[in-house]
XYZ file of C-alpha atoms in Angstrom:
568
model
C -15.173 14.090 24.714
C -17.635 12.670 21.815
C -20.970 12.472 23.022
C -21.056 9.051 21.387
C -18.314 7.527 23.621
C -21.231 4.775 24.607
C -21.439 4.434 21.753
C -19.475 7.306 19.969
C -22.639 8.658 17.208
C -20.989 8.675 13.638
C -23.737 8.580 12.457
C -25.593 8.652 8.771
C -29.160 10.887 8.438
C -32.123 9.163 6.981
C -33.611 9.135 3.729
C -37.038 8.411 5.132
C -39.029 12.106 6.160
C -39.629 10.964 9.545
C -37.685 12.575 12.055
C -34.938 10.975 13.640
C -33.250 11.750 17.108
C -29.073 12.144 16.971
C -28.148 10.105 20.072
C -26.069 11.640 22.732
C -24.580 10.408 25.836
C -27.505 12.681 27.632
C -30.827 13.295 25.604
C -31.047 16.368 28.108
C -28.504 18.247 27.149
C -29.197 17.828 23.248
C -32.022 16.371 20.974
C -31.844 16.858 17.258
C -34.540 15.340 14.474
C -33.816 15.872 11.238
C -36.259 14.808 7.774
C -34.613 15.877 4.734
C -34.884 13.009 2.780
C -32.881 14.968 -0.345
C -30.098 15.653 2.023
C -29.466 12.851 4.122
C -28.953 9.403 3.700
C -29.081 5.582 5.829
C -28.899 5.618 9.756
C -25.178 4.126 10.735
C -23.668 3.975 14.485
C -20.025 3.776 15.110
C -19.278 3.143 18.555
C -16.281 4.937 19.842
C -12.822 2.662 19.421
C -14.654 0.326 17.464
C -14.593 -0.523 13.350
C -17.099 -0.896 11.592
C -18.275 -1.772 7.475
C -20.094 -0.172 5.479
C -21.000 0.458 1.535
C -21.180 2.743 -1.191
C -23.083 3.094 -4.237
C -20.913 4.613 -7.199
C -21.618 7.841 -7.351
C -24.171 8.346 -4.245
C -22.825 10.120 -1.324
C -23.099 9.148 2.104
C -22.463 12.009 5.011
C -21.950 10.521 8.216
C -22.470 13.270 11.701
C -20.864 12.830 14.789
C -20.373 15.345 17.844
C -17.767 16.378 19.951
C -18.818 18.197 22.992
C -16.044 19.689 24.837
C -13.375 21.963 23.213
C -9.531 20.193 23.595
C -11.260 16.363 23.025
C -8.485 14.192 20.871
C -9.756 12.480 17.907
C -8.614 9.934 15.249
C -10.633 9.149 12.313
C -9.667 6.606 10.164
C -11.024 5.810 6.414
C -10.033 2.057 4.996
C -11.285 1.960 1.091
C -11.872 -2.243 0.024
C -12.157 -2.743 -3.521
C -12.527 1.009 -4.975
C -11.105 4.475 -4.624
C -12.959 6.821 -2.056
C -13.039 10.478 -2.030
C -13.699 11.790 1.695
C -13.429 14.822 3.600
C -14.166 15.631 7.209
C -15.216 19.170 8.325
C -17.109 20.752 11.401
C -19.326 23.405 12.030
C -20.649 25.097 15.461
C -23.141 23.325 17.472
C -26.471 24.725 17.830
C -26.735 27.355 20.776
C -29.361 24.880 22.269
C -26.993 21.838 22.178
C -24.104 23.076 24.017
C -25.259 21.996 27.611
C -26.534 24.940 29.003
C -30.082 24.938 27.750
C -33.639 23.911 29.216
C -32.932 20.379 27.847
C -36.539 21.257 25.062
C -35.903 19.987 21.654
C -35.340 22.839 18.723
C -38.331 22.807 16.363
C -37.272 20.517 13.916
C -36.848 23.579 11.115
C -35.035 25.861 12.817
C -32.338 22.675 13.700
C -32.208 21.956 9.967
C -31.589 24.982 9.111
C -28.859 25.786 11.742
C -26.849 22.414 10.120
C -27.816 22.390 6.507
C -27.041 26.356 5.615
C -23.341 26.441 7.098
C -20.658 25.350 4.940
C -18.203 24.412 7.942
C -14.898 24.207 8.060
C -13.048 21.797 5.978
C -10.040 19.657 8.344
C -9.276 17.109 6.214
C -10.125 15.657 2.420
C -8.420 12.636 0.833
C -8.911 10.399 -2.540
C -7.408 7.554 -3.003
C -7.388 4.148 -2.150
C -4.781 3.892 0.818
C -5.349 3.583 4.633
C -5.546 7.543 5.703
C -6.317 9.347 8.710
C -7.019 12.224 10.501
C -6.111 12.786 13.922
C -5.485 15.760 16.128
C -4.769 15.639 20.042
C -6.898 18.716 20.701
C -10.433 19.499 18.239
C -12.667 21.710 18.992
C -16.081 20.795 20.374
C -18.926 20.896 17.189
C -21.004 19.187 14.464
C -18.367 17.075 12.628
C -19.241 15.978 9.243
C -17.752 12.801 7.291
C -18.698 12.609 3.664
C -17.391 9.949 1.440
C -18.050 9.068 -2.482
C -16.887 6.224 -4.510
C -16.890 7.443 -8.510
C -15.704 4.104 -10.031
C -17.917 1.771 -8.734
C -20.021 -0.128 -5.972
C -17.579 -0.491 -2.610
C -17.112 -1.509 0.649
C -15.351 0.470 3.128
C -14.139 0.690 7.406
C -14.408 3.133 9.538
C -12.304 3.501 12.841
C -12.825 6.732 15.148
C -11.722 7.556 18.807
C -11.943 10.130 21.417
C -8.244 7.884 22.952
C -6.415 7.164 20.045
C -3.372 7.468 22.594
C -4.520 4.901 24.434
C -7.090 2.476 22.336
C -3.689 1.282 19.699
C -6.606 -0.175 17.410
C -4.530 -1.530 15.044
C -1.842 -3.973 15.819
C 1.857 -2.492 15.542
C 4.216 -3.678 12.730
C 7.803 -5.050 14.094
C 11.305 -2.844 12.600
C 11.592 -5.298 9.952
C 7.683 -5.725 8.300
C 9.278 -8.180 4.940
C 7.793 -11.123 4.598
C 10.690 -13.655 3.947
C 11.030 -16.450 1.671
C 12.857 -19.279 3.851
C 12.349 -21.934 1.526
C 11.039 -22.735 -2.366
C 9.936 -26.002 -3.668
C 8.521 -26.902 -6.636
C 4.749 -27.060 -5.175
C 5.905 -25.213 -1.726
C 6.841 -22.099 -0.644
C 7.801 -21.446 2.965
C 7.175 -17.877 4.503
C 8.642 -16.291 8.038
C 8.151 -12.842 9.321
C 8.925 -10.807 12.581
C 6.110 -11.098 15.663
C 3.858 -8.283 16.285
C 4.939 -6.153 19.323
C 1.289 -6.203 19.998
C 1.138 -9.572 20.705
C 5.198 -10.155 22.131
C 5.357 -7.010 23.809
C 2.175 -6.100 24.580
C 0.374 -9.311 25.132
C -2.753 -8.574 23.096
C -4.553 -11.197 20.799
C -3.137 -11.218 17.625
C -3.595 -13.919 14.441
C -1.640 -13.770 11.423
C -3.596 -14.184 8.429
C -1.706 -14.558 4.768
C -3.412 -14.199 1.359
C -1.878 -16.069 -1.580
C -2.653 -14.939 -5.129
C -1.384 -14.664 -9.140
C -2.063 -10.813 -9.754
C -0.834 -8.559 -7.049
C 0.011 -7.517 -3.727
C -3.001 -6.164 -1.363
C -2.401 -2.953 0.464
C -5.178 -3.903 3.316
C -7.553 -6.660 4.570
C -10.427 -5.513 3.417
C -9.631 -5.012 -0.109
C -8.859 -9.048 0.051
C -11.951 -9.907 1.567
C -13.670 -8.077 -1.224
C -12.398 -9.882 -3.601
C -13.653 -12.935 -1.694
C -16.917 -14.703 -1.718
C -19.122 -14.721 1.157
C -18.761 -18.328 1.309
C -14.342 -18.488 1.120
C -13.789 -15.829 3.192
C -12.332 -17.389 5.690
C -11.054 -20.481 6.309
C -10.134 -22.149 9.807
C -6.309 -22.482 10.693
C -4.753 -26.266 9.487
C -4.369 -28.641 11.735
C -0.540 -29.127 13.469
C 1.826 -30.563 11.387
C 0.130 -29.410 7.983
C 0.083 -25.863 6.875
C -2.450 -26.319 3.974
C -4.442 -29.590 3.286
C -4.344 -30.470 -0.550
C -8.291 -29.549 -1.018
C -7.304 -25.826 0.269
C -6.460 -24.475 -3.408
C -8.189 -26.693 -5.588
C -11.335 -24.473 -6.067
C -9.156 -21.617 -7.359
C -6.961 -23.574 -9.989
C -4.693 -25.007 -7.797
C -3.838 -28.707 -8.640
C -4.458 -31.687 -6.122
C -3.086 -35.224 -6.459
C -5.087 -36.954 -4.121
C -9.215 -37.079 -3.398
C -9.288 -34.605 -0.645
C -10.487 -32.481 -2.699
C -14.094 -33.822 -2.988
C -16.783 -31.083 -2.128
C -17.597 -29.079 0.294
C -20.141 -26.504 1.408
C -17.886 -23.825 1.170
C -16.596 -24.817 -2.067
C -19.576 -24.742 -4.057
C -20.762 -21.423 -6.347
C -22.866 -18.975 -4.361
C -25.340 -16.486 -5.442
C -24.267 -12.438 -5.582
C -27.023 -10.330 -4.613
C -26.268 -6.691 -5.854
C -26.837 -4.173 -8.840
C -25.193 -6.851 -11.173
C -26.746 -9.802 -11.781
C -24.088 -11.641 -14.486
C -21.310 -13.657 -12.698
C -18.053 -13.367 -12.038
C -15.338 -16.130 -12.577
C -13.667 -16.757 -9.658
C -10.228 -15.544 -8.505
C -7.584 -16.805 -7.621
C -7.112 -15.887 -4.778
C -7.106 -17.399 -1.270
C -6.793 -16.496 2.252
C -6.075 -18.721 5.651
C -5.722 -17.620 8.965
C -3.043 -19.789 11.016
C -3.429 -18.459 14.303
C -0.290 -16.698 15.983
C 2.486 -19.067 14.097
C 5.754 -16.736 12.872
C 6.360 -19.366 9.740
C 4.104 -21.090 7.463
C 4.319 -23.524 4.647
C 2.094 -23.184 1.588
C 1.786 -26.342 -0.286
C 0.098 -27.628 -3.639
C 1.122 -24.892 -5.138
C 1.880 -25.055 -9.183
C 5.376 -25.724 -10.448
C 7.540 -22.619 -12.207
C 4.436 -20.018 -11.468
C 4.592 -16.471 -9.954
C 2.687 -16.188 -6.712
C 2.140 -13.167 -4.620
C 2.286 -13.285 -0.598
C 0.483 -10.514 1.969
C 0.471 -11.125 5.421
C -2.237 -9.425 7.841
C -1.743 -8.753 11.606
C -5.212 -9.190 12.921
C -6.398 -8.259 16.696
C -8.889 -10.981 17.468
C -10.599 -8.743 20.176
C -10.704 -5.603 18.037
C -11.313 -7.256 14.621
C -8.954 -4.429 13.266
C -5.713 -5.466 11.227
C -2.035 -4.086 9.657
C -0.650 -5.144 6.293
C 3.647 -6.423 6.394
C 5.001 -5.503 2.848
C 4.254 -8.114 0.786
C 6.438 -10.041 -1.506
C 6.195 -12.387 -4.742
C 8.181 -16.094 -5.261
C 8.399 -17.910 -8.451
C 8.258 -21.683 -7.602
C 11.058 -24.048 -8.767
C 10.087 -25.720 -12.268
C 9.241 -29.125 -12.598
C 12.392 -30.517 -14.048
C 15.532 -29.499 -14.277
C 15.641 -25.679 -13.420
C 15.271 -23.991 -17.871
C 17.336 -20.705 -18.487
C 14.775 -17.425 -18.993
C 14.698 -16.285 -21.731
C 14.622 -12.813 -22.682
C 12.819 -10.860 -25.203
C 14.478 -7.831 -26.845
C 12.942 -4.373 -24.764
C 11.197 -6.387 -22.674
C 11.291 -5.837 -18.629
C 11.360 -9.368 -17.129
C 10.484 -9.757 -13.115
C 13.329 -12.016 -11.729
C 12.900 -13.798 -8.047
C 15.896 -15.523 -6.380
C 15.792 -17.729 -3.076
C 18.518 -16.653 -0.759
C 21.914 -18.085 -2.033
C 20.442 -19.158 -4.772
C 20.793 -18.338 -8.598
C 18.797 -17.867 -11.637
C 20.269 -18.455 -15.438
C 18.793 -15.721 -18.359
C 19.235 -16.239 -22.204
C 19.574 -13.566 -24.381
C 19.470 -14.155 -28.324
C 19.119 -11.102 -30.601
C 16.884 -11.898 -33.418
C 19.566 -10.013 -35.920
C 22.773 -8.133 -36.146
C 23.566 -6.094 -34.088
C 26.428 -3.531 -33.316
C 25.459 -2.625 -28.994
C 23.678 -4.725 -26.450
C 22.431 -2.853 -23.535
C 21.683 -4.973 -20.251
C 19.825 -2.997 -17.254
C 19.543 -4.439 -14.657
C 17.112 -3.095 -11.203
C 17.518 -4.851 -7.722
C 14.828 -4.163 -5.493
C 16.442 -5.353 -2.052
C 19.950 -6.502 -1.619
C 22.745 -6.716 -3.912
C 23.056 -9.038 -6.363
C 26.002 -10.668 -8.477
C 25.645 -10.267 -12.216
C 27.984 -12.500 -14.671
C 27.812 -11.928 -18.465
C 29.405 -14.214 -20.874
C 29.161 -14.501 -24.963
C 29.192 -17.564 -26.743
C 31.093 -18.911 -23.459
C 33.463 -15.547 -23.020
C 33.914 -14.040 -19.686
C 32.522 -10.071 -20.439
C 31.204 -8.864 -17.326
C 31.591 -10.030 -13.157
C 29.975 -7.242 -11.400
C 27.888 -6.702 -7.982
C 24.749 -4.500 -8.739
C 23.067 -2.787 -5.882
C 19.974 -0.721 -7.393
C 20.088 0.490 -11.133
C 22.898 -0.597 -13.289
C 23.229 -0.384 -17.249
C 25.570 -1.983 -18.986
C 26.471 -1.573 -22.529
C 28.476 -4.773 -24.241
C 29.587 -4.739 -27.822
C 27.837 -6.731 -29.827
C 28.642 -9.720 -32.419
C 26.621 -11.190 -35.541
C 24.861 -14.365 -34.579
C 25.794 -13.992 -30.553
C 24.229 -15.499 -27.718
C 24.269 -14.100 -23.850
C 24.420 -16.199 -21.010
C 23.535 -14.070 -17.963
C 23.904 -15.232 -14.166
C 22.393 -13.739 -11.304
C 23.144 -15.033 -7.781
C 21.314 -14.077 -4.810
C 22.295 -12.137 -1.642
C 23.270 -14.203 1.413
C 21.057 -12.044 3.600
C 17.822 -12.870 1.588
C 16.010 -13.809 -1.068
C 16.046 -11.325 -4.172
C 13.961 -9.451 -6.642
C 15.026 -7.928 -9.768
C 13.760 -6.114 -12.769
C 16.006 -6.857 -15.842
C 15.998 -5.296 -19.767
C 18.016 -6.565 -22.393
C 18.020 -4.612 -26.040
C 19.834 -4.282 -28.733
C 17.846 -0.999 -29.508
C 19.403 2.091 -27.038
C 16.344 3.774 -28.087
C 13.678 1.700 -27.702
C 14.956 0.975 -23.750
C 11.410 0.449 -21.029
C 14.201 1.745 -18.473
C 14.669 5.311 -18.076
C 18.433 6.266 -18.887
C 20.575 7.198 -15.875
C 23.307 9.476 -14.621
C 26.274 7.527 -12.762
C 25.606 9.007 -9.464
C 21.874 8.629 -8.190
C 22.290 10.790 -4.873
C 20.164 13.598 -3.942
C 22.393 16.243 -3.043
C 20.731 19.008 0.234
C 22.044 22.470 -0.019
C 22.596 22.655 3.887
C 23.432 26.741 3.592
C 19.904 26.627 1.619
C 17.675 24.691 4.597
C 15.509 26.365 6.764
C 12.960 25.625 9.437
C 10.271 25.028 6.869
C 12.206 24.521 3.262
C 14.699 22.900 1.874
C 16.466 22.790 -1.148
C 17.867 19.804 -3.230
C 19.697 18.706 -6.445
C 19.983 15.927 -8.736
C 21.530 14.798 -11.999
C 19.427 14.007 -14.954
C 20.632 12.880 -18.296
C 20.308 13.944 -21.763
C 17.223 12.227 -22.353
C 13.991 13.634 -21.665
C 12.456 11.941 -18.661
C 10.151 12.887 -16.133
C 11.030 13.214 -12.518
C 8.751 13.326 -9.688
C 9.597 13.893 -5.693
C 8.143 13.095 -2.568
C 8.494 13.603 0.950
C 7.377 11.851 4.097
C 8.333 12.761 7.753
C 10.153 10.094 9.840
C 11.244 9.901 13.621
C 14.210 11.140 14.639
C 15.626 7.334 15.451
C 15.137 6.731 11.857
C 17.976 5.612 10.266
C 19.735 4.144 7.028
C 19.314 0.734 8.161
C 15.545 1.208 8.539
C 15.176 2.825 5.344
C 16.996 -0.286 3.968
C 14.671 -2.579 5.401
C 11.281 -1.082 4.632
C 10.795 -0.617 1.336
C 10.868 -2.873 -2.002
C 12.731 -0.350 -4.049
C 11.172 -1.316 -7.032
C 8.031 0.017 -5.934
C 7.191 3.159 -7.941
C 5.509 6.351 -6.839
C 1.817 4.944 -7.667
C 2.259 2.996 -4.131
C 2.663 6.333 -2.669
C 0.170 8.346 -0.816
C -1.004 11.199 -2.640
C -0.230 13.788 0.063
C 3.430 13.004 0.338
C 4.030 14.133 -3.654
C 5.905 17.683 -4.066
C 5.724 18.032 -7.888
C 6.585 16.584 -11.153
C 8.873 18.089 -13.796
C 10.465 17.578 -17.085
C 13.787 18.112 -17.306
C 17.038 16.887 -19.512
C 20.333 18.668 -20.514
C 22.221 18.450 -24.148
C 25.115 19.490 -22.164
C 25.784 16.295 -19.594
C 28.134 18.500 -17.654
C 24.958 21.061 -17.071
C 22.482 18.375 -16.461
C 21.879 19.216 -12.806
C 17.944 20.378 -11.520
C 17.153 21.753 -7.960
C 13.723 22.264 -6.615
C 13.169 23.769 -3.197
C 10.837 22.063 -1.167
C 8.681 23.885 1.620
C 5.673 23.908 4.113
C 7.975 21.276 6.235
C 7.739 21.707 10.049
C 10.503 22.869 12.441
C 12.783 20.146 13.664
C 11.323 17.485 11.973
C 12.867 15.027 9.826
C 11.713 13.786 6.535
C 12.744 11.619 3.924
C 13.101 12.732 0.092
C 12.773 10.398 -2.813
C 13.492 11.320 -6.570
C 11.582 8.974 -8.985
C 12.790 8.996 -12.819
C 9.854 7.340 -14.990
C 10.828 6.093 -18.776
C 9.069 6.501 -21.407
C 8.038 2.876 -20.755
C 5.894 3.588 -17.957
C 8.629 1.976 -15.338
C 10.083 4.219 -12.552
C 13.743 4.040 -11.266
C 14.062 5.660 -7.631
C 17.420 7.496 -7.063
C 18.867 7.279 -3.793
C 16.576 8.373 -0.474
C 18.061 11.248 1.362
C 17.208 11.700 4.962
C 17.094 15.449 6.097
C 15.814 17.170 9.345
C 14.912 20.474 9.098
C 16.422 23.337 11.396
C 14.480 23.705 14.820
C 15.312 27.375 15.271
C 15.675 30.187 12.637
């Protein structure tokens, strides 16, 4: 077990040359002091199964120590970045002969312990960079010095840090239900109403658990902490609305947010605050907002402004443990003032598309000259979508697009497009759509007709497997990645998890494979396999081909779900 299981020592050296003890659970069995003030940085404590906050200076390492004590302990680390990429690595080296137990209990001179730390390299377990939620855990490590080091190169950050000697049993974080989608019940011009799936955590398991949603105009938040530090100390939190009304008109005024009433007049934690840090010029505000509603499943956010993109996160948060999960978050476009206009679209220009469920959304497409070909594609992130095209009033297209779909139209001097999308039935939709008149100027990356990735089942062994796809004859890049599953996993799941629009940046760096070029002149030889390995015996893992345009967007072709043999 970790000597600091009351508390659990991770634990950050001084920069100060007096010596400092390294707690243990028994100062008998094994006292440390250590003064290198070029070497080690601020004191920190982590108790065991607890999370705690630190910072980083760009560019200034912190190491962190902790010890393990007995060989076989388990132990989950656990490394939540805020508002900057981290680098981090955890290693471990041999305890000293004179901390194992089995000594007199007399402190090392303090050089001889210095030495015995600071001239082994140790063994590397685990590195990461990034700015996801990683971890390491392992049910059985090895009793030794462990050693967390962590460095931010872009710029000042907070960071969490969870570790346990029972990550079976502690379940810090609360557990997301099968389906983690926020959904979009209900759009308004100044409203939007949200509803998502309970925590098991809190149905199942009966543990304290608040849901906490952050609205903004930018993007979608891959973890709590990253909101909160784009927060000010003083709007950091707010309390949860009385019954009967979600948010109170004065909520978003502060951020740009327009109020009709006086509600609005000021409060404490409305006014600017002072930012004490290396930067002394301010910062406009964001706008961006956060409210914690207690454990309601639907929410209603009002005073909200008419035909304008917002984005929605919603945060599981364990009340006891202070330790949270992040749903996958969505965007809505609220309804515009007056009568509902047509979008317009701009020649090569992607435009993000939001539909309510059952509902529909009108697009205008004028070229600006002649034109001989008119390409529409057309990328639904979730459900299927109908897709009606007419010219000057004439019936050309009446199709149902589920994922990628191009769609070249003959053109006519002087025409105008009429396009009409209407949403699924089972719940509100997001699309990506392209219209050009120039094949070669396209954002979208062309596309063969069949998107499946193809497994060579003759080909797949217990650690490899090999796969094809088609390309095109344009030049595009194509990148896989892999990430194991359960066994129960299943189509339906894979349906329900992910925003397929979602390109490979939101993936974590350690489930990538490669990256290739590849295109054919010949269409009929435009076929590319790649054999993936270091997989693990009777696992299963799902593989996902992104194909990224010239333009920057990605197109994901069809996940394939393989599990590898269990015997060879």
């Amino acid at each position: 077990m970790l000597l600091m299981r009351c508390p659990l020592l991770l634990l950050l050296l001084p920069l100060s040359s007096r010596p400092q003890k390294l707690p243990t659970r028994d100062e008998e069995l094994f006292q440390m002091q250590i003064g290198d003030k070029a070497f080690f940085h601020d004191s920190s404590v982590i108790p065991d199964g607890a999370e705690i906050s630190s910072y980083l200076f760009r560019d200034t390492p912190k190491r962190y120590f902790f010890v393990v004590e007995e060989d076989n302990t388990p132990l989950a680390v656990t490394v939540t970045p805020c508002d900057a990429p981290l680098e981090w690595k955890l290693s471990v080296q041999e305890l000293p002969q004179e901390a194992s137990g089995e000594g007199s209990g007399e402190p090392e001179p303090l050089e001889q312990q210095k030495q015995q730390i600071t001239n082994e390299e140790g063994t590397e377990l685990f590195s990461y960079k990034g700015n996801d939620v990683e971890y390491f855990v392992s049910s059985s490590s090895p009793s030794g010095l462990y050693q967390l080091d962590l460095l931010s190169t872009e710029k000042d950050t907070h960071f969490k840090v969870y570790a346990t000697t029972t990550p079976e049993s502690d379940q810090p974080y609360p557990e997301l239900p099968y389906d983690p989608r926020i959904d979009v019940t209900s759009l308004g011009r100044t409203t939007v109403t949200l509803a998502w799936k309970p925590s098991p955590t809190a149905s199942l398991l009966k543990q304290p658990i608040q849901y906490c949603i952050v609205i903004n105009k930018e993007h979608n938040f891959k973890s709590l902490c990253a909101v909160e530090a784009k927060l000010s100390s003083d709007d950091a939190f707010m309390i949860a609305p009385k019954p009967g009304l979600d948010f109170s008109p004065f909520d978003f005024a502060h951020f740009g947010f327009p109020s009709d009433t006086n509600s609005g007049k000021e409060r404490n934690f409305l006014k600017p605050s002072l930012k004490f840090g290396r930067q002394t010029s301010s910062k406009p505000r964001v706008d961006l907002h956060k409210v914690c509603i207690g454990n309601k499943n639907i929410f209603t956010v009002s005073d909200l402004k008419p035909d304008t993109q917002y984005y929605f996160d919603m945060f599981a948060v364990n009340t006891n443990t202070n330790t949270s999960t992040a749903y996958i978050g969505t965007f809505a476009r609220t309804k515009e003032e007056a009568k509902q206009k047509t979008v317009e679209l701009k020649d090569g220009k992607v435009t993000d598309v939001f539909i309510k469920r059952k509902g529909a959304k009108f697009l205008r497409f004028a070229p600006v000259s002649s034109h001989q070909k008119v390409i529409f594609s057309i990328h639904s992130c979730l459900d299927a979508v109908q897709v009606q095209v007419r010219r000057d009033g004439k019936l050309l297209l009446f199709q149902n697009v589920e994922g990628v779909r191009q769609f070249q139209l003959r053109g006519k001097p002087k025409a105008k497009y009429l396009i009409r999308l209407k949403g699924s039935k089972k719940g509100a939709s997001m699309l990506k759509v392209l219209a050009t008149t120039r094949p070669n100027k396209q954002s979208f990356p062309s596309l063969p007709e069949d998107t499946r990735v193809k497994v060579f089942d003759k080909l797949r062994t217990c650690s490899s497997v090999t796969v094809a796809w088609l390309g095109t004859q344009e030049r595009n890049k194509f990148c896989i990645y892999k990430r194991e599953v359960d066994d129960s996993y299943n189509e339906e799941q894979k349906k329900r998890e992910q925003n397929q629009c979602l390109g490979p940046d939101m993936r974590k760096k350690s489930e990538k494979v490669l990256c290739k070029y590849f295109h054919s002149q010949n269409i009929q030889k435009a076929v590319t396999t790649e054999t993936i390995r270091g997989l693990q015996p009777g696992k299963s893992y799902l593989l996902d081909v992104y194909v990224i345009g010239h333009g920057g967007h990605s197109v994901k072709y069809q996940s394939k779900l393989v599990k590898m043999r269990k015997f060879c």
